[in-house]
Tab-separated table of C-alpha atoms in Angstrom:
chain	number	residue	atom	x	y	z
A	19	MET	CA	34.955	-7.983	-3.496
A	20	PHE	CA	33.780	-9.901	-0.269
A	21	GLY	CA	30.074	-9.531	-1.125
A	22	ILE	CA	29.627	-6.473	0.896
A	23	GLY	CA	27.111	-4.064	-0.614
A	24	ILE	CA	25.585	-0.830	0.372
A	25	SER	CA	22.470	-2.519	1.410
A	26	ASN	CA	24.253	-4.225	4.169
A	27	PHE	CA	25.055	-0.973	5.749
A	28	ILE	CA	21.619	0.556	5.550
A	29	ALA	CA	19.029	-0.433	7.998
A	30	GLY	CA	15.206	-0.494	7.423
A	31	GLN	CA	14.491	2.932	8.876
A	32	GLU	CA	17.110	4.625	6.711
A	33	TRP	CA	15.449	3.363	3.564
A	34	ILE	CA	12.454	5.135	4.562
A	35	PHE	CA	14.296	8.458	4.769
A	36	ILE	CA	16.032	7.778	1.570
A	37	ILE	CA	12.821	7.015	-0.153
A	38	ILE	CA	11.209	10.312	1.135
A	39	ILE	CA	14.097	12.322	0.130
A	40	ALA	CA	14.052	10.891	-3.315
A	41	LEU	CA	10.324	11.756	-3.650
A	42	VAL	CA	10.941	15.157	-2.624
A	43	PHE	CA	13.389	15.619	-5.409
A	44	ILE	CA	11.344	13.940	-7.942
A	45	PHE	CA	7.876	15.550	-7.216
A	46	GLY	CA	8.772	18.544	-5.104
A	47	ALA	CA	7.893	19.359	-1.497
A	48	LYS	CA	4.552	20.962	-2.585
A	49	LYS	CA	3.214	17.799	-4.510
A	50	ILE	CA	3.989	15.232	-1.633
A	51	PRO	CA	0.767	16.095	0.507
A	52	GLU	CA	-1.340	15.943	-2.697
A	53	LEU	CA	0.195	12.454	-3.456
A	54	ALA	CA	-0.413	11.282	-0.041
A	55	LYS	CA	-4.048	12.416	-0.119
A	56	THR	CA	-4.615	10.514	-3.472
A	57	PHE	CA	-2.831	7.573	-1.993
A	58	GLY	CA	-5.241	7.534	0.951
A	59	LYS	CA	-8.333	7.827	-0.988
A	60	ALA	CA	-7.200	4.984	-3.236
A	61	LYS	CA	-6.401	2.747	-0.357
A	62	GLY	CA	-9.853	3.575	1.178
A	63	GLU	CA	-11.541	2.630	-2.146
A	64	PHE	CA	-9.585	-0.650	-2.227
A	65	GLU	CA	-10.641	-1.373	1.349
A	66	LYS	CA	-14.330	-0.768	0.587
A	67	GLY	CA	-14.138	-2.957	-2.601
A	68	LYS	CA	-12.448	-5.694	-0.590
A	69	ILE	CA	-15.266	-5.484	2.164
A	70	GLU	CA	-17.894	-5.486	-0.492
A	71	GLY	CA	-16.329	-8.473	-2.310
A	72	GLU	CA	-16.036	-10.397	0.887
A	73	LYS	CA	-19.698	-9.698	1.849
A	74	GLU	CA	-20.887	-10.808	-1.708
A	75	LEU	CA	-18.804	-13.950	-1.353
A	76	LYS	CA	-20.393	-14.622	1.984
A	77	ASP	CA	-23.859	-14.040	0.814
A	78	PHE	CA	-23.261	-16.216	-2.099
A	79	LYS	CA	-21.953	-19.149	0.119
A	80	ASP	CA	-25.009	-18.680	2.486
A	81	LYS	CA	-27.288	-18.944	-0.595
A	82	GLU	CA	-25.567	-22.118	-1.947
A	83	SER	CA	-25.694	-23.812	1.453
A	84	LYS	CA	-29.330	-23.030	1.885
A	85	SER	CA	-30.201	-24.479	-1.622
A	86	ASP	CA	-28.511	-27.675	-0.712
């Protein structure tokens, strides 16, 4: 009625707990560590790819500046 929703009463830290509880209900407590491990590996691979891409871009720029 006055534009007050449930999200106005829940702060940032409480959202984390709500999401964790929802994940436990959806996947089960035994599956959460496996999902976290998989997420960690994926994040590591993403970071490796990002670093490699930045290195290749730098090498390409260096090569272009030398040929000018």
